[in-house]
PDB file of C-alpha atoms in Angstrom:
ATOM      1  CA  MET A   1      52.969 -61.144  -8.858  1.00 31.00           C
ATOM      2  CA  LYS A   2      52.445 -62.561  -5.515  1.00 32.00           C
ATOM      3  CA  THR A   3      55.246 -65.085  -4.539  1.00 31.00           C
ATOM      4  CA  THR A   4      54.350 -67.632  -1.512  1.00 33.00           C
ATOM      5  CA  VAL A   5      56.892 -69.262   0.796  1.00 35.00           C
ATOM      6  CA  VAL A   6      55.898 -72.689   0.555  1.00 37.00           C
ATOM      7  CA  VAL A   7      52.190 -73.715   1.456  1.00 37.00           C
ATOM      8  CA  GLY A   8      51.414 -70.439   2.337  1.00 40.00           C
ATOM      9  CA  LEU A   9      53.873 -69.809   5.016  1.00 42.00           C
ATOM     10  CA  ILE A  10      54.848 -65.917   3.765  1.00 42.00           C
ATOM     11  CA  SER A  11      53.341 -63.997   1.146  1.00 46.00           C
ATOM     12  CA  LEU A  12      55.963 -61.229  -0.113  1.00 48.00           C
ATOM     13  CA  LEU A  13      55.382 -59.085  -3.180  1.00 40.00           C
ATOM     14  CA  VAL A  14      58.557 -58.298  -4.824  1.00 47.00           C
ATOM     15  CA  SER A  15      58.183 -56.755  -8.799  1.00 42.00           C
ATOM     16  CA  GLY A  16      57.789 -59.465 -11.750  1.00 43.00           C
ATOM     17  CA  CYS A  17      59.385 -62.671 -10.146  1.00 50.00           C
ATOM     18  CA  VAL A  18      60.036 -65.381 -13.491  1.00 48.00           C
ATOM     19  CA  THR A  19      60.716 -69.088 -12.102  1.00 48.00           C
ATOM     20  CA  ILE A  20      64.518 -70.105 -12.808  1.00 48.00           C
ATOM     21  CA  GLY A  21      63.960 -74.248 -11.225  1.00 48.00           C
ATOM     22  CA  GLN A  22      66.282 -75.523  -9.003  1.00 44.00           C
ATOM     23  CA  ALA A  23      69.990 -75.315  -8.377  1.00 46.00           C
ATOM     24  CA  PRO A  24      70.808 -76.435  -5.676  1.00 51.00           C
ATOM     25  CA  SER A  25      74.264 -75.583  -3.493  1.00 75.00           C
ATOM     26  CA  LEU A  26      72.982 -78.019  -0.793  1.00 85.00           C
ATOM     27  CA  PRO A  27      73.508 -81.306  -1.750  1.00 87.00           C
ATOM     28  CA  LYS A  28      70.108 -83.613  -1.506  1.00 87.00           C
ATOM     29  CA  GLY A  29      70.699 -85.700   1.371  1.00 88.00           C
ATOM     30  CA  GLN A  30      73.617 -83.223   3.240  1.00 92.00           C
ATOM     31  CA  VAL A  31      72.735 -83.108   6.856  1.00 94.00           C
ATOM     32  CA  LEU A  32      73.283 -80.087   8.895  1.00 95.00           C
ATOM     33  CA  GLU A  33      73.195 -79.219  12.869  1.00 95.00           C
ATOM     34  CA  GLY A  34      72.936 -75.984  14.904  1.00 95.00           C
ATOM     35  CA  SER A  35      73.229 -73.030  11.276  1.00 96.00           C
ATOM     36  CA  VAL A  36      73.337 -73.025   7.932  1.00 95.00           C
ATOM     37  CA  LYS A  37      75.039 -70.415   5.722  1.00 94.00           C
ATOM     38  CA  TYR A  38      72.541 -69.272   2.862  1.00 93.00           C
ATOM     39  CA  GLY A  39      73.007 -66.205   1.091  1.00 90.00           C
ATOM     40  CA  SER A  40      74.316 -63.521   3.922  1.00 89.00           C
ATOM     41  CA  TYR A  41      73.176 -64.997   6.562  1.00 93.00           C
ATOM     42  CA  GLU A  42      74.269 -68.010   8.867  1.00 95.00           C
ATOM     43  CA  VAL A  43      70.861 -68.693  10.280  1.00 96.00           C
ATOM     44  CA  PRO A  44      70.457 -70.824  13.322  1.00 96.00           C
ATOM     45  CA  LEU A  45      68.381 -74.317  13.015  1.00 97.00           C
ATOM     46  CA  PRO A  46      67.000 -75.853  16.180  1.00 95.00           C
ATOM     47  CA  ASP A  47      67.863 -78.607  18.112  1.00 94.00           C
ATOM     48  CA  GLY A  48      68.314 -82.236  16.010  1.00 94.00           C
ATOM     49  CA  GLN A  49      69.802 -83.425  12.166  1.00 94.00           C
ATOM     50  CA  TRP A  50      68.491 -81.173   9.439  1.00 95.00           C
ATOM     51  CA  THR A  51      68.267 -83.128   5.679  1.00 92.00           C
ATOM     52  CA  VAL A  52      68.800 -80.568   2.842  1.00 92.00           C
ATOM     53  CA  ILE A  53      65.543 -82.400   0.151  1.00 89.00           C
ATOM     54  CA  GLY A  54      65.951 -79.201  -1.806  1.00 87.00           C
ATOM     55  CA  GLU A  55      66.203 -75.509  -3.022  1.00 87.00           C
ATOM     56  CA  TYR A  56      63.905 -73.563  -5.097  1.00 84.00           C
ATOM     57  CA  ARG A  57      64.945 -70.252  -6.381  1.00 84.00           C
ATOM     58  CA  PHE A  58      63.325 -67.051  -8.447  1.00 79.00           C
ATOM     59  CA  GLN A  59      63.781 -64.098 -10.551  1.00 79.00           C
ATOM     60  CA  THR A  60      62.874 -60.783 -10.340  1.00 74.00           C
ATOM     61  CA  THR A  61      62.719 -57.917 -12.967  1.00 66.00           C
ATOM     62  CA  HIS A  62      64.876 -57.134 -11.426  1.00 72.00           C
ATOM     63  CA  ASN A  63      67.724 -60.032 -12.330  1.00 78.00           C
ATOM     64  CA  THR A  64      67.504 -60.688  -7.514  1.00 82.00           C
ATOM     65  CA  THR A  65      67.889 -63.912  -7.385  1.00 86.00           C
ATOM     66  CA  LEU A  66      65.177 -65.208  -4.204  1.00 86.00           C
ATOM     67  CA  GLY A  67      65.412 -68.725  -3.339  1.00 89.00           C
ATOM     68  CA  ASP A  68      63.571 -71.993  -0.556  1.00 89.00           C
ATOM     69  CA  LEU A  69      66.455 -73.974   1.029  1.00 92.00           C
ATOM     70  CA  GLU A  70      64.290 -76.843   2.223  1.00 91.00           C
ATOM     71  CA  LEU A  71      65.588 -79.089   4.888  1.00 93.00           C
ATOM     72  CA  ALA A  72      63.937 -81.502   6.641  1.00 92.00           C
ATOM     73  CA  GLN A  73      64.158 -83.628  10.521  1.00 92.00           C
ATOM     74  CA  LEU A  74      62.932 -87.169   9.992  1.00 88.00           C
ATOM     75  CA  LYS A  75      61.247 -88.299  12.726  1.00 88.00           C
ATOM     76  CA  THR A  76      61.426 -91.341  10.560  1.00 85.00           C
ATOM     77  CA  LYS A  77      62.122 -92.235   6.818  1.00 84.00           C
ATOM     78  CA  LYS A  78      58.382 -91.605   6.268  1.00 85.00           C
ATOM     79  CA  THR A  79      57.666 -89.464   9.068  1.00 87.00           C
ATOM     80  CA  PHE A  80      59.123 -85.555  10.099  1.00 90.00           C
ATOM     81  CA  GLU A  81      58.699 -83.911  12.728  1.00 92.00           C
ATOM     82  CA  LYS A  82      59.693 -80.612  11.018  1.00 93.00           C
ATOM     83  CA  VAL A  83      60.386 -79.124   7.677  1.00 92.00           C
ATOM     84  CA  ILE A  84      62.416 -75.722   8.109  1.00 94.00           C
ATOM     85  CA  THR A  85      62.476 -72.829   4.176  1.00 92.00           C
ATOM     86  CA  ILE A  86      64.765 -70.446   4.188  1.00 94.00           C
ATOM     87  CA  ARG A  87      64.395 -67.018   2.003  1.00 92.00           C
ATOM     88  CA  THR A  88      66.852 -64.697   1.120  1.00 91.00           C
ATOM     89  CA  VAL A  89      68.641 -62.796  -1.682  1.00 89.00           C
ATOM     90  CA  LEU A  90      70.908 -65.267  -3.353  1.00 88.00           C
ATOM     91  CA  ASN A  91      72.756 -62.815  -6.059  1.00 83.00           C
ATOM     92  CA  PHE A  92      72.094 -59.407  -6.017  1.00 73.00           C
ATOM     93  CA  GLY A  93      70.509 -57.812  -9.238  1.00 67.00           C
ATOM     94  CA  ILE A  94      69.698 -53.726 -10.568  1.00 58.00           C
ATOM     95  CA  ARG A  95      67.657 -52.428  -7.256  1.00 54.00           C
ATOM     96  CA  SER A  96      66.075 -49.463  -9.183  1.00 47.00           C
ATOM     97  CA  GLY A  97      62.811 -49.893  -7.446  1.00 49.00           C
ATOM     98  CA  GLY A  98      63.726 -50.315  -3.839  1.00 56.00           C
ATOM     99  CA  GLY A  99      62.216 -52.129  -0.962  1.00 62.00           C
ATOM    100  CA  TRP A 100      60.481 -55.340  -0.580  1.00 68.00           C
ATOM    101  CA  LYS A 101      56.118 -54.348  -1.127  1.00 71.00           C
ATOM    102  CA  SER A 102      54.896 -55.356   2.515  1.00 76.00           C
ATOM    103  CA  SER A 103      53.872 -58.527   3.481  1.00 84.00           C
ATOM    104  CA  ARG A 104      49.851 -58.998   3.541  1.00 85.00           C
ATOM    105  CA  ASP A 105      50.614 -62.378   6.069  1.00 86.00           C
ATOM    106  CA  CYS A 106      51.764 -59.932   8.590  1.00 90.00           C
ATOM    107  CA  GLU A 107      48.407 -58.235   8.144  1.00 89.00           C
ATOM    108  CA  ASN A 108      46.473 -61.914   8.769  1.00 89.00           C
ATOM    109  CA  LYS A 109      44.050 -61.672  11.649  1.00 87.00           C
ATOM    110  CA  ASP A 110      43.622 -66.036  11.554  1.00 89.00           C
ATOM    111  CA  MET A 111      46.341 -66.447  12.770  1.00 95.00           C
ATOM    112  CA  HIS A 112      47.250 -67.938  16.267  1.00 96.00           C
ATOM    113  CA  TYR A 113      49.766 -65.819  17.458  1.00 96.00           C
ATOM    114  CA  ILE A 114      51.103 -62.686  15.854  1.00 96.00           C
ATOM    115  CA  LYS A 115      53.753 -59.957  16.348  1.00 95.00           C
ATOM    116  CA  LYS A 116      54.413 -57.220  13.637  1.00 92.00           C
ATOM    117  CA  LEU A 117      56.645 -54.278  14.450  1.00 91.00           C
ATOM    118  CA  SER A 118      56.701 -53.049  11.264  1.00 88.00           C
ATOM    119  CA  ASN A 119      55.361 -53.511   7.682  1.00 84.00           C
ATOM    120  CA  SER A 120      56.722 -51.662   5.326  1.00 83.00           C
ATOM    121  CA  SER A 121      58.747 -50.914   2.005  1.00 74.00           C
ATOM    122  CA  LYS A 122      61.820 -49.773   4.321  1.00 81.00           C
ATOM    123  CA  THR A 123      61.281 -52.518   7.632  1.00 88.00           C
ATOM    124  CA  LEU A 124      59.581 -56.162   7.975  1.00 89.00           C
ATOM    125  CA  GLU A 125      59.807 -57.236  10.831  1.00 93.00           C
ATOM    126  CA  CYS A 126      57.039 -60.449  11.716  1.00 95.00           C
ATOM    127  CA  ASN A 127      56.446 -63.157  13.537  1.00 96.00           C
ATOM    128  CA  TYR A 128      53.667 -65.354  13.493  1.00 97.00           C
ATOM    129  CA  VAL A 129      52.020 -68.667  13.826  1.00 97.00           C
ATOM    130  CA  LYS A 130      49.610 -70.007  11.161  1.00 94.00           C
ATOM    131  CA  HIS A 131      47.546 -73.884  10.645  1.00 91.00           C
ATOM    132  CA  LEU A 132      48.357 -74.604   7.300  1.00 88.00           C
ATOM    133  CA  SER A 133      46.375 -77.990   5.846  1.00 84.00           C
ATOM    134  CA  PHE A 134      47.275 -80.033   2.701  1.00 75.00           C
ATOM    135  CA  ILE A 135      44.003 -79.679   0.646  1.00 62.00           C
ATOM    136  CA  PRO A 136      45.254 -81.016  -2.999  1.00 55.00           C
ATOM    137  CA  GLU A 137      43.316 -78.206  -4.490  1.00 51.00           C
ATOM    138  CA  GLU A 138      45.372 -75.414  -3.062  1.00 51.00           C
ATOM    139  CA  ILE A 139      49.131 -76.867  -3.467  1.00 53.00           C
ATOM    140  CA  LYS A 140      47.979 -77.122  -7.055  1.00 47.00           C
ATOM    141  CA  LYS A 141      47.021 -73.258  -6.959  1.00 49.00           C
ATOM    142  CA  ASN A 142      51.062 -73.301  -5.493  1.00 54.00           C
ATOM    143  CA  SER A 143      54.308 -74.006  -6.990  1.00 55.00           C
ATOM    144  CA  THR A 144      56.470 -73.934  -3.404  1.00 60.00           C
ATOM    145  CA  SER A 145      53.936 -75.644  -1.939  1.00 59.00           C
ATOM    146  CA  GLY A 146      53.974 -78.784  -4.961  1.00 65.00           C
ATOM    147  CA  GLN A 147      57.871 -77.714  -5.333  1.00 70.00           C
ATOM    148  CA  LEU A 148      57.962 -79.314  -1.502  1.00 72.00           C
ATOM    149  CA  ILE A 149      55.646 -81.675  -1.559  1.00 70.00           C
ATOM    150  CA  GLY A 150      57.398 -82.815  -4.923  1.00 72.00           C
ATOM    151  CA  ASN A 151      60.578 -83.053  -2.426  1.00 76.00           C
ATOM    152  CA  LEU A 152      59.052 -84.611   0.358  1.00 78.00           C
ATOM    153  CA  SER A 153      57.809 -87.552  -1.585  1.00 74.00           C
ATOM    154  CA  GLU A 154      61.181 -87.450  -3.718  1.00 78.00           C
ATOM    155  CA  GLN A 155      62.170 -89.254  -0.457  1.00 77.00           C
ATOM    156  CA  GLY A 156      59.173 -91.279   0.732  1.00 78.00           C
ATOM    157  CA  VAL A 157      58.096 -88.748   3.452  1.00 81.00           C
ATOM    158  CA  SER A 158      54.225 -88.384   3.605  1.00 80.00           C
ATOM    159  CA  VAL A 159      52.265 -85.200   4.625  1.00 82.00           C
ATOM    160  CA  PRO A 160      50.015 -84.931   6.941  1.00 86.00           C
ATOM    161  CA  GLY A 161      46.675 -83.340   6.631  1.00 85.00           C
ATOM    162  CA  ASN A 162      47.802 -80.361   8.592  1.00 90.00           C
ATOM    163  CA  VAL A 163      50.422 -78.847  10.375  1.00 91.00           C
ATOM    164  CA  ILE A 164      51.243 -76.449  12.791  1.00 94.00           C
ATOM    165  CA  SER A 165      53.449 -73.287  10.882  1.00 93.00           C
ATOM    166  CA  SER A 166      55.818 -70.721  12.900  1.00 96.00           C
ATOM    167  CA  VAL A 167      57.410 -68.187  10.463  1.00 95.00           C
ATOM    168  CA  PHE A 168      59.717 -65.107  10.927  1.00 97.00           C
ATOM    169  CA  ILE A 169      59.439 -62.187   8.880  1.00 95.00           C
ATOM    170  CA  HIS A 170      62.619 -59.880   8.630  1.00 94.00           C
ATOM    171  CA  GLY A 171      63.575 -57.211   5.301  1.00 90.00           C
ATOM    172  CA  ASN A 172      64.883 -53.990   5.004  1.00 88.00           C
ATOM    173  CA  PRO A 173      65.225 -52.430   1.210  1.00 83.00           C
ATOM    174  CA  MET A 174      68.310 -54.630   0.439  1.00 83.00           C
ATOM    175  CA  ASN A 175      67.479 -57.900   1.834  1.00 88.00           C
ATOM    176  CA  VAL A 176      65.103 -60.000   3.571  1.00 90.00           C
ATOM    177  CA  LEU A 177      65.098 -63.439   5.757  1.00 94.00           C
ATOM    178  CA  LEU A 178      62.433 -65.512   6.165  1.00 94.00           C
ATOM    179  CA  VAL A 179      62.702 -68.717   8.102  1.00 96.00           C
ATOM    180  CA  GLY A 180      59.578 -70.775   7.657  1.00 94.00           C
ATOM    181  CA  VAL A 181      58.916 -74.418  11.028  1.00 95.00           C
ATOM    182  CA  MET A 182      56.115 -76.507   9.513  1.00 93.00           C
ATOM    183  CA  PHE A 183      55.870 -78.361  12.762  1.00 95.00           C
ATOM    184  CA  ASN A 184      54.229 -81.761  11.476  1.00 94.00           C
ATOM    185  CA  PRO A 185      51.096 -82.549  15.764  1.00 95.00           C
ATOM    186  CA  GLU A 186      50.827 -86.330  14.335  1.00 93.00           C
ATOM    187  CA  ALA A 187      55.082 -87.045  14.577  1.00 93.00           C
ATOM    188  CA  ASP A 188      54.268 -85.485  18.677  1.00 93.00           C
ATOM    189  CA  GLY A 189      51.384 -88.644  18.657  1.00 93.00           C
ATOM    190  CA  LEU A 190      48.139 -86.572  17.736  1.00 94.00           C
ATOM    191  CA  SER A 191      45.091 -87.564  15.713  1.00 93.00           C
ATOM    192  CA  PRO A 192      45.123 -86.883  12.543  1.00 90.00           C
ATOM    193  CA  SER A 193      41.831 -84.199  11.756  1.00 88.00           C
ATOM    194  CA  PRO A 194      38.787 -86.262  10.444  1.00 87.00           C
ATOM    195  CA  GLU A 195      38.395 -83.035   8.414  1.00 83.00           C
ATOM    196  CA  ALA A 196      40.767 -82.328   4.956  1.00 79.00           C
ATOM    197  CA  ASP A 197      39.047 -78.323   5.238  1.00 83.00           C
ATOM    198  CA  TRP A 198      40.616 -75.703   6.825  1.00 85.00           C
ATOM    199  CA  HIS A 199      38.182 -73.948   7.979  1.00 87.00           C
ATOM    200  CA  LYS A 200      36.254 -77.318   9.638  1.00 90.00           C
ATOM    201  CA  THR A 201      39.099 -78.778  10.836  1.00 92.00           C
ATOM    202  CA  GLU A 202      40.447 -78.766  14.829  1.00 95.00           C
ATOM    203  CA  TRP A 203      43.208 -77.296  13.984  1.00 95.00           C
ATOM    204  CA  ASN A 204      42.137 -73.862  12.609  1.00 93.00           C
ATOM    205  CA  PRO A 205      42.240 -70.994  14.897  1.00 94.00           C
ATOM    206  CA  HIS A 206      38.737 -70.704  15.199  1.00 93.00           C
ATOM    207  CA  ASN A 207      37.721 -74.090  16.345  1.00 94.00           C
ATOM    208  CA  ILE A 208      40.775 -75.169  18.250  1.00 96.00           C
ATOM    209  CA  ASP A 209      38.893 -74.698  21.940  1.00 96.00           C
ATOM    210  CA  ASN A 210      37.174 -76.614  21.735  1.00 95.00           C
ATOM    211  CA  PHE A 211      40.061 -79.356  20.942  1.00 96.00           C
ATOM    212  CA  PRO A 212      42.216 -78.688  25.106  1.00 96.00           C
ATOM    213  CA  GLU A 213      44.840 -81.217  22.936  1.00 97.00           C
ATOM    214  CA  ARG A 214      45.641 -79.720  20.563  1.00 96.00           C
ATOM    215  CA  LYS A 215      45.031 -75.682  21.576  1.00 97.00           C
ATOM    216  CA  ALA A 216      48.258 -77.806  24.243  1.00 97.00           C
ATOM    217  CA  TYR A 217      50.433 -77.816  21.386  1.00 97.00           C
ATOM    218  CA  VAL A 218      49.488 -75.774  19.346  1.00 98.00           C
ATOM    219  CA  ASP A 219      50.631 -73.133  22.837  1.00 98.00           C
ATOM    220  CA  LYS A 220      53.783 -75.114  22.204  1.00 98.00           C
ATOM    221  CA  VAL A 221      55.142 -73.803  18.969  1.00 98.00           C
ATOM    222  CA  ILE A 222      53.688 -69.662  20.412  1.00 98.00           C
ATOM    223  CA  ALA A 223      56.487 -70.476  23.087  1.00 98.00           C
ATOM    224  CA  TRP A 224      59.100 -71.829  21.036  1.00 98.00           C
ATOM    225  CA  ASN A 225      57.948 -69.809  18.423  1.00 98.00           C
ATOM    226  CA  GLN A 226      58.765 -66.477  21.110  1.00 98.00           C
ATOM    227  CA  LYS A 227      61.528 -68.122  22.306  1.00 97.00           C
ATOM    228  CA  TRP A 228      63.630 -67.780  18.836  1.00 98.00           C
ATOM    229  CA  ALA A 229      62.077 -64.371  17.989  1.00 97.00           C
ATOM    230  CA  PRO A 230      64.676 -63.034  18.817  1.00 97.00           C
ATOM    231  CA  ARG A 231      67.234 -64.998  17.553  1.00 97.00           C
ATOM    232  CA  TYR A 232      66.229 -65.013  14.025  1.00 97.00           C
ATOM    233  CA  LYS A 233      66.050 -61.349  14.117  1.00 96.00           C
ATOM    234  CA  ALA A 234      70.300 -61.871  16.050  1.00 96.00           C
ATOM    235  CA  ALA A 235      70.956 -64.263  12.555  1.00 96.00           C
ATOM    236  CA  PHE A 236      69.237 -60.950  10.204  1.00 95.00           C
ATOM    237  CA  GLY A 237      71.511 -58.069  12.255  1.00 87.00           C
ATOM    238  CA  ARG A 238      74.223 -59.632  11.434  1.00 74.00           C
TER     239      ARG A 238
END
């Protein structure tokens, strides 16, 4: 069964997952800076304060528990600048199958930027920048997306129509660390896209060259992704 990290940030296949619901290890509303301890890793956080908005856990058929920890950096009480989702193993089960299946996103050509070093059951390592549209019909298909939207809505935080997502994936046969950071262009003063459809919006990688201001914003996120990639690789290595 396919499991998808928040709003299509990352697609990673595991063997027969079953949702086991929310069981936050960090209380909602807790404010963090610098880094967060999650699973086996001390995960670095971008500069500023981050508020825990929820956690989503699910279990593979080998009884390994995976968790998505969700944190938001708020510009106002109703607007987020960034949202970060961290996925990793929280409880090791019987890993008789060994390893993870390859990530489809690491092979996706519809990205603004992608760097893939490996994508196999033995080693996962890639980072990329992609555009996401929050279309209600698509959110309904993705329970993890609905979980994030629900967590934001509970706190009265609005969700923009489009975000730019910066993703880092690392894995070996025993563990995995996936970090996705969603950047909200509207929080940085860019106007909402008049087109909601992913294919038609100005943010789509096939359209963006015609919109210099949006292209400059994406280029900044790509530069940020390249700068932070070594930090998340080092966090996984530790």
